[in-house]
CSV table of C-alpha atoms in Angstrom, one decimal:
chain,number,residue,atom,x,y,z
A,1,MET,CA,-11.3,27.7,14.0
A,2,LEU,CA,-9.8,24.3,13.5
A,3,VAL,CA,-11.6,21.2,14.7
A,4,GLY,CA,-11.2,17.4,14.6
A,5,ILE,CA,-8.3,16.0,12.7
A,6,ALA,CA,-7.2,19.5,11.5
A,7,LYS,CA,-6.9,20.6,15.1
A,8,LEU,CA,-4.9,17.5,16.1
A,9,ALA,CA,-2.6,18.0,13.1
A,10,ALA,CA,-2.0,21.6,14.0
A,11,GLU,CA,-1.1,20.6,17.6
A,12,SER,CA,1.1,17.7,16.6
A,13,GLU,CA,4.6,17.6,18.1
A,14,LEU,CA,7.5,17.9,15.7
A,15,LEU,CA,9.5,14.7,15.9
A,16,GLU,CA,12.2,15.3,13.3
A,17,SER,CA,12.9,17.2,10.1
A,18,LYS,CA,15.1,16.4,7.1
A,19,ARG,CA,15.5,18.1,3.8
A,20,GLN,CA,12.0,19.5,3.0
A,21,VAL,CA,10.2,16.7,5.0
A,22,GLU,CA,8.8,17.3,8.5
A,23,TYR,CA,7.9,14.4,10.8
A,24,LEU,CA,5.2,14.9,13.4
A,25,GLU,CA,3.4,12.8,15.9
A,26,LEU,CA,-0.3,12.6,15.4
A,27,PRO,CA,-2.6,11.8,18.4
A,28,ALA,CA,-5.0,9.1,17.3
A,29,ARG,CA,-8.3,7.9,18.7
A,30,SER,CA,-8.2,4.6,16.9
A,31,ILE,CA,-5.7,2.7,14.6
A,32,LEU,CA,-8.3,0.4,13.0
A,33,ASN,CA,-10.6,1.9,10.4
A,34,ARG,CA,-13.8,0.1,9.2
A,35,THR,CA,-14.0,-0.1,5.4
A,36,LYS,CA,-17.0,0.4,3.2
A,37,PRO,CA,-19.1,-2.5,2.1
A,38,GLY,CA,-17.8,-4.3,-1.0
A,39,MET,CA,-14.1,-3.9,-0.1
A,40,PRO,CA,-12.0,-7.2,-0.1
A,41,PHE,CA,-11.1,-6.5,3.6
A,42,ALA,CA,-13.2,-5.4,6.5
A,43,TRP,CA,-10.6,-3.2,8.4
A,44,ALA,CA,-7.7,-1.0,7.3
A,45,ILE,CA,-4.6,0.2,9.2
A,46,ASN,CA,-2.4,3.1,8.1
A,47,PRO,CA,0.4,3.8,10.6
A,48,TYR,CA,1.3,7.1,8.9
A,49,ARG,CA,-0.6,10.0,7.4
A,50,GLY,CA,1.3,11.3,4.3
A,51,CYS,CA,3.8,9.4,2.3
A,52,GLU,CA,7.3,10.4,1.2
A,53,PHE,CA,7.4,8.3,-1.9
A,54,GLY,CA,5.6,11.1,-3.8
A,55,CYS,CA,3.8,8.9,-6.3
A,56,ARG,CA,2.3,11.3,-8.9
A,57,TYR,CA,-1.0,9.4,-9.0
A,58,CYS,CA,-1.6,9.0,-5.2
A,59,TYR,CA,-5.3,9.2,-4.4
A,60,ALA,CA,-4.6,9.5,-0.6
A,61,ARG,CA,-3.5,13.1,-0.9
A,62,TYR,CA,-7.0,14.2,0.0
A,63,THR,CA,-6.4,13.0,3.6
A,64,HIS,CA,-4.2,16.0,4.2
A,65,GLU,CA,-7.0,18.3,3.1
A,66,PHE,CA,-8.9,17.1,6.1
A,67,MET,CA,-6.1,18.6,8.2
A,68,GLY,CA,-6.4,22.0,6.5
A,69,MET,CA,-3.7,21.5,3.9
A,70,GLU,CA,-4.9,22.1,0.4
A,71,ASP,CA,-1.4,22.0,-1.2
A,72,GLY,CA,-1.2,18.4,-2.5
A,73,ARG,CA,2.6,18.4,-2.1
A,74,LYS,CA,2.4,18.7,1.7
A,75,PHE,CA,1.2,15.1,1.6
A,76,GLU,CA,4.8,14.0,0.8
A,77,ASP,CA,6.5,16.8,2.9
A,78,LYS,CA,4.6,16.6,6.2
A,79,ILE,CA,4.5,13.0,7.5
A,80,TYR,CA,2.5,12.2,10.6
A,81,ALA,CA,3.4,9.2,12.7
A,82,LYS,CA,0.4,8.0,14.6
A,83,ALA,CA,0.9,7.8,18.4
A,84,HIS,CA,0.5,4.8,20.6
A,85,THR,CA,-0.2,2.4,17.7
A,86,ALA,CA,0.5,-0.8,19.6
A,87,GLU,CA,-1.7,0.1,22.6
A,88,LEU,CA,-4.5,1.3,20.3
A,89,LEU,CA,-4.4,-1.9,18.2
A,90,ARG,CA,-4.6,-4.2,21.2
A,91,ARG,CA,-7.7,-2.3,22.3
A,92,ASP,CA,-9.3,-2.0,18.8
A,93,LEU,CA,-8.8,-5.7,17.9
A,94,ARG,CA,-11.7,-6.5,20.3
A,95,LYS,CA,-14.0,-5.1,17.5
A,96,VAL,CA,-12.8,-7.5,14.8
A,97,LEU,CA,-15.0,-10.5,14.3
A,98,PRO,CA,-13.7,-14.0,13.5
A,99,GLY,CA,-13.0,-14.2,9.7
A,100,GLN,CA,-12.8,-10.5,9.1
A,101,SER,CA,-9.6,-9.4,7.3
A,102,ILE,CA,-7.3,-6.5,8.1
A,103,ALA,CA,-5.2,-4.7,5.5
A,104,ILE,CA,-2.1,-2.7,6.3
A,105,GLY,CA,-1.1,0.1,3.9
A,106,THR,CA,-4.3,0.9,2.1
A,107,ALA,CA,-3.6,4.7,1.8
A,108,THR,CA,0.0,5.3,2.7
A,109,ASP,CA,3.0,3.0,2.5
A,110,PRO,CA,3.7,1.3,5.8
A,111,TYR,CA,7.4,1.0,4.9
A,112,GLN,CA,8.1,4.5,3.7
A,113,PRO,CA,11.3,6.1,5.0
A,114,ALA,CA,9.6,7.3,8.2
A,115,GLU,CA,9.3,3.7,9.3
A,116,ARG,CA,13.1,3.5,9.8
A,117,ARG,CA,12.9,6.2,12.4
A,118,PHE,CA,9.6,5.5,14.2
A,119,GLY,CA,8.9,1.7,13.7
A,120,LYS,CA,5.1,2.2,13.8
A,121,THR,CA,4.5,-0.7,11.4
A,122,ARG,CA,6.8,-3.0,13.2
A,123,ALA,CA,5.0,-2.2,16.5
A,124,ILE,CA,1.7,-3.2,14.8
A,125,LEU,CA,3.1,-6.5,13.4
A,126,GLU,CA,4.4,-7.4,16.9
A,127,VAL,CA,0.9,-7.1,18.2
A,128,PHE,CA,-0.4,-9.4,15.5
A,129,ALA,CA,2.4,-11.9,16.2
A,130,GLU,CA,1.3,-12.1,19.8
A,131,GLY,CA,-2.1,-13.5,18.8
A,132,LYS,CA,-3.4,-16.0,16.4
A,133,GLY,CA,-6.3,-16.6,14.0
A,134,ARG,CA,-6.2,-13.3,12.2
A,135,SER,CA,-6.2,-12.6,8.5
A,136,VAL,CA,-3.7,-9.8,7.7
A,137,SER,CA,-2.4,-8.4,4.4
A,138,ILE,CA,0.4,-5.8,3.8
A,139,THR,CA,0.7,-3.6,0.7
A,140,THR,CA,4.0,-1.8,0.1
A,141,LYS,CA,6.4,-0.5,-2.5
A,142,SER,CA,9.4,-0.9,-0.3
A,143,ASP,CA,12.2,-3.4,0.3
A,144,LEU,CA,12.4,-2.1,3.9
A,145,ILE,CA,9.9,-4.9,4.6
A,146,LEU,CA,12.8,-7.3,4.6
A,147,ARG,CA,13.9,-5.8,7.9
A,148,ASP,CA,10.9,-7.5,9.5
A,149,LEU,CA,11.2,-10.9,7.7
A,150,PRO,CA,11.7,-13.0,10.8
A,151,LEU,CA,8.8,-11.2,12.5
A,152,LEU,CA,6.6,-11.8,9.4
A,153,ALA,CA,7.5,-15.5,9.4
A,154,GLU,CA,6.5,-15.7,13.1
A,155,LEU,CA,3.3,-13.9,12.4
A,156,GLN,CA,2.4,-16.3,9.6
A,157,ARG,CA,2.9,-19.3,11.8
A,158,LYS,CA,-0.3,-18.3,13.8
A,159,ASN,CA,-2.2,-16.1,11.3
A,160,GLU,CA,-3.0,-15.9,7.6
A,161,LEU,CA,-0.7,-13.4,6.1
A,162,HIS,CA,-0.3,-12.1,2.5
A,163,VAL,CA,2.2,-9.5,1.3
A,164,ASN,CA,1.4,-7.5,-1.8
A,165,MET,CA,4.3,-5.8,-3.5
A,166,THR,CA,3.4,-3.0,-5.8
A,167,ILE,CA,5.5,-2.7,-9.0
A,168,THR,CA,4.1,-0.5,-11.7
A,169,THR,CA,7.0,-1.1,-14.2
A,170,LEU,CA,10.4,-2.7,-14.6
A,171,ASP,CA,11.7,0.5,-16.3
A,172,SER,CA,13.6,2.2,-13.6
A,173,ASP,CA,13.7,5.5,-15.4
A,174,LEU,CA,10.0,5.6,-15.8
A,175,ALA,CA,9.5,4.4,-12.2
A,176,ARG,CA,11.6,7.3,-11.0
A,177,LEU,CA,9.5,9.7,-12.9
A,178,ILE,CA,6.2,8.4,-11.6
A,179,GLU,CA,7.1,7.3,-8.1
A,180,ILE,CA,9.8,9.8,-7.2
A,181,ARG,CA,11.3,8.4,-4.0
A,182,ALA,CA,10.1,4.9,-4.0
A,183,PRO,CA,12.7,2.0,-4.1
A,184,ARG,CA,13.8,0.8,-7.5
A,185,PRO,CA,11.8,-2.0,-9.2
A,186,ASP,CA,14.7,-4.4,-9.0
A,187,LEU,CA,14.9,-3.9,-5.2
A,188,ARG,CA,11.2,-4.6,-4.9
A,189,LEU,CA,11.6,-7.8,-6.9
A,190,GLU,CA,14.5,-8.9,-4.8
A,191,ALA,CA,12.2,-8.4,-1.7
A,192,VAL,CA,9.6,-10.6,-3.4
A,193,ARG,CA,12.2,-13.3,-4.0
A,194,ARG,CA,13.5,-13.3,-0.4
A,195,MET,CA,10.0,-13.3,1.1
A,196,ALA,CA,9.0,-16.2,-1.2
A,197,GLU,CA,12.1,-18.1,-0.2
A,198,ALA,CA,11.1,-17.6,3.4
A,199,GLY,CA,7.8,-19.2,2.8
A,200,LEU,CA,5.6,-16.1,2.8
A,201,SER,CA,2.5,-15.8,0.7
A,202,VAL,CA,3.6,-12.9,-1.7
A,203,GLY,CA,2.3,-11.4,-4.9
A,204,VAL,CA,2.9,-8.5,-7.2
A,205,PHE,CA,0.3,-5.8,-8.2
A,206,SER,CA,1.0,-3.5,-11.1
A,207,ASN,CA,-1.2,-0.8,-9.7
A,208,PRO,CA,-2.1,1.6,-11.0
A,209,ILE,CA,-2.1,0.7,-14.7
A,210,MET,CA,-1.8,4.0,-16.4
A,211,PRO,CA,-3.3,4.5,-19.9
A,212,LEU,CA,-0.7,4.8,-22.7
A,213,ILE,CA,2.1,4.8,-20.0
A,214,THR,CA,2.2,1.4,-18.3
A,215,ASP,CA,-0.8,-0.4,-19.9
A,216,SER,CA,1.0,-2.1,-22.8
A,217,GLU,CA,1.8,-5.8,-23.1
A,218,GLU,CA,5.4,-4.6,-23.5
A,219,ASN,CA,5.3,-3.3,-19.9
A,220,LEU,CA,3.0,-5.8,-18.2
A,221,GLU,CA,4.4,-9.0,-19.8
A,222,PRO,CA,8.0,-8.7,-18.5
A,223,LEU,CA,6.7,-7.6,-15.1
A,224,ALA,CA,4.6,-10.7,-14.7
A,225,SER,CA,7.4,-12.9,-16.0
A,226,ALA,CA,9.8,-11.3,-13.4
A,227,ALA,CA,7.2,-11.7,-10.6
A,228,ALA,CA,6.8,-15.4,-11.4
A,229,ALA,CA,10.6,-15.9,-11.5
A,230,ALA,CA,10.9,-14.2,-8.1
A,231,GLY,CA,8.4,-16.6,-6.6
A,232,ALA,CA,5.3,-14.5,-6.6
A,233,GLN,CA,2.2,-16.6,-6.3
A,234,TYR,CA,-0.3,-14.1,-7.7
A,235,PHE,CA,-0.4,-11.1,-10.0
A,236,GLY,CA,-2.9,-8.4,-10.6
A,237,GLY,CA,-3.4,-4.8,-11.6
A,238,GLY,CA,-6.1,-2.2,-11.5
A,239,VAL,CA,-6.6,0.7,-13.8
A,240,LEU,CA,-5.7,4.2,-12.6
A,241,PHE,CA,-8.3,6.3,-10.9
A,242,LEU,CA,-7.5,9.9,-10.5
A,243,MET,CA,-9.2,11.9,-7.8
A,244,PRO,CA,-9.2,15.7,-8.0
A,245,CYS,CA,-6.5,16.0,-5.3
A,246,ALA,CA,-4.3,13.7,-7.5
A,247,GLN,CA,-5.1,15.5,-10.7
A,248,LYS,CA,-3.5,18.7,-9.2
A,249,ILE,CA,-0.2,16.8,-9.2
A,250,PHE,CA,-0.6,14.3,-12.1
A,251,PHE,CA,-1.7,16.8,-14.8
A,252,PRO,CA,1.4,19.1,-14.4
A,253,PHE,CA,3.5,15.9,-14.4
A,254,LEU,CA,1.9,14.9,-17.7
A,255,GLU,CA,2.4,18.4,-19.2
A,256,LYS,CA,6.1,18.1,-18.5
A,257,SER,CA,6.9,14.4,-19.2
A,258,PHE,CA,4.0,13.3,-21.5
A,259,PRO,CA,2.6,16.5,-23.0
A,260,HIS,CA,0.9,14.5,-25.9
A,261,LEU,CA,-1.3,12.7,-23.3
A,262,LEU,CA,-2.4,15.7,-21.3
A,263,SER,CA,-5.6,16.6,-23.3
A,264,ARG,CA,-6.7,12.9,-23.4
A,265,TYR,CA,-6.3,12.5,-19.7
A,266,ARG,CA,-8.1,15.7,-19.0
A,267,GLN,CA,-11.0,14.6,-21.2
A,268,ARG,CA,-11.3,11.2,-19.5
A,269,PHE,CA,-10.7,12.1,-15.9
A,270,GLU,CA,-12.1,15.6,-15.3
A,271,ALA,CA,-15.7,14.3,-15.5
A,272,SER,CA,-15.0,11.2,-13.3
A,273,ALA,CA,-12.1,9.9,-11.3
A,274,TYR,CA,-12.8,6.4,-12.6
A,275,LEU,CA,-12.4,4.9,-16.1
A,276,ARG,CA,-15.2,2.7,-17.3
A,277,GLY,CA,-16.3,1.0,-20.5
A,278,PRO,CA,-14.4,-0.9,-23.2
A,279,TYR,CA,-11.0,0.3,-22.1
A,280,LEU,CA,-11.4,-1.2,-18.6
A,281,GLU,CA,-12.5,-4.5,-20.0
A,282,THR,CA,-9.6,-4.6,-22.4
A,283,ILE,CA,-7.1,-4.1,-19.6
A,284,ARG,CA,-8.7,-6.7,-17.4
A,285,ALA,CA,-8.6,-9.2,-20.2
A,286,ARG,CA,-4.9,-8.3,-21.0
A,287,VAL,CA,-3.9,-8.8,-17.4
A,288,ARG,CA,-5.8,-12.1,-17.2
A,289,ARG,CA,-4.0,-13.5,-20.3
A,290,ILE,CA,-0.6,-12.4,-19.1
A,291,ARG,CA,-1.1,-13.8,-15.7
A,292,GLU,CA,-2.3,-17.2,-17.0
A,293,ARG,CA,0.7,-17.4,-19.3
A,294,HIS,CA,3.0,-17.3,-16.3
A,295,GLY,CA,1.0,-19.6,-14.1
A,296,LEU,CA,0.1,-16.9,-11.6
A,297,ALA,CA,-3.1,-16.7,-9.6
A,298,PRO,CA,-5.4,-13.6,-9.7
A,299,ALA,CA,-5.4,-13.3,-5.9
A,300,PRO,CA,-3.7,-14.8,-2.8
A,301,ALA,CA,-4.9,-18.2,-1.9
A,302,SER,CA,-6.3,-18.9,1.6
A,303,HIS,CA,-3.9,-20.9,3.7
A,304,ALA,CA,-4.0,-22.5,7.1
A,305,PRO,CA,-1.5,-21.2,9.6
A,306,GLU,CA,0.9,-23.7,11.2
A,307,ILE,CA,-0.8,-23.1,14.6
A,308,TRP,CA,-4.6,-22.8,14.4
A,309,PRO,CA,-6.5,-21.0,17.2
A,310,GLY,CA,-7.2,-23.7,19.8
A,311,GLY,CA,-4.5,-26.0,18.4
A,312,GLU,CA,-2.4,-25.8,21.5
A,313,GLN,CA,-5.3,-26.7,23.8
A,314,LEU,CA,-6.2,-29.7,21.6
A,315,ALA,CA,-2.6,-30.8,21.8
A,316,LEU,CA,-3.2,-31.5,25.5
A,317,PHE,CA,-5.4,-34.4,24.5
A,318,PRO,CA,-3.3,-36.6,22.1
A,319,GLU,CA,-5.0,-39.4,20.3
A,320,PRO,CA,-4.7,-42.7,22.2
């Protein structure tokens, strides 16, 4: 007998279907999720469950297992758009304390192809643009974010906003192998450039850095250089972690495309999803050196919105 999220998923209304992808509407009790202690943000928002981009390494595939789907590929073939996102967010924002940050796109991409049809992410941004004094970040691999550039600029006038563009490599052939249906790296860089020109706080993350695939200076150096040239303010990258749900997809991919690496990956990741030890420190130091050479910060800098909370009221009492 299905219960909880699995029951809701089974009862979801089919919104649309294309190719092998099905779109469904998922009833949601809340749109804001409290994060665990130690995270750089207090709250997370994911407008969709599942992601069409089909990144081989995606750790979020486990979320479909909660809905009774053990086949990891269903994560990219059955996309759930959460219902009533704007209404839920207006209600849920009452729980957010001053100074707490909210991250959009922590598990699934908020600008995946489903967003063109259903506009859940845009609806969420419109709610934030109504208010002021919030700290919001967006993480995406998609140039579709440019559709919302005027809205993002308006949101930033009254809130602290940072946009993180994920680019794992500039090699378009490699990117297509790893991130099957994500936009090309050059399109993502162009999005960075246009957002920077519009005055947004934007940076590039090379996540995940994959051992012996994207971890070399030959891969990371040109990426940081291109990010700086496009106007990115910060640059970072974390090492791959490979949960069991992702291993089911990633290991067969290695066997086909990088067979010489399969045994080494199995040896390192079957015992733990996380890499630790000297390798991790080596990559951190490599990213730090590359970042510094191109004058990029390690993280977004805090900035004051044009309109502070209370600013309009204070303006009623001009200085004599």
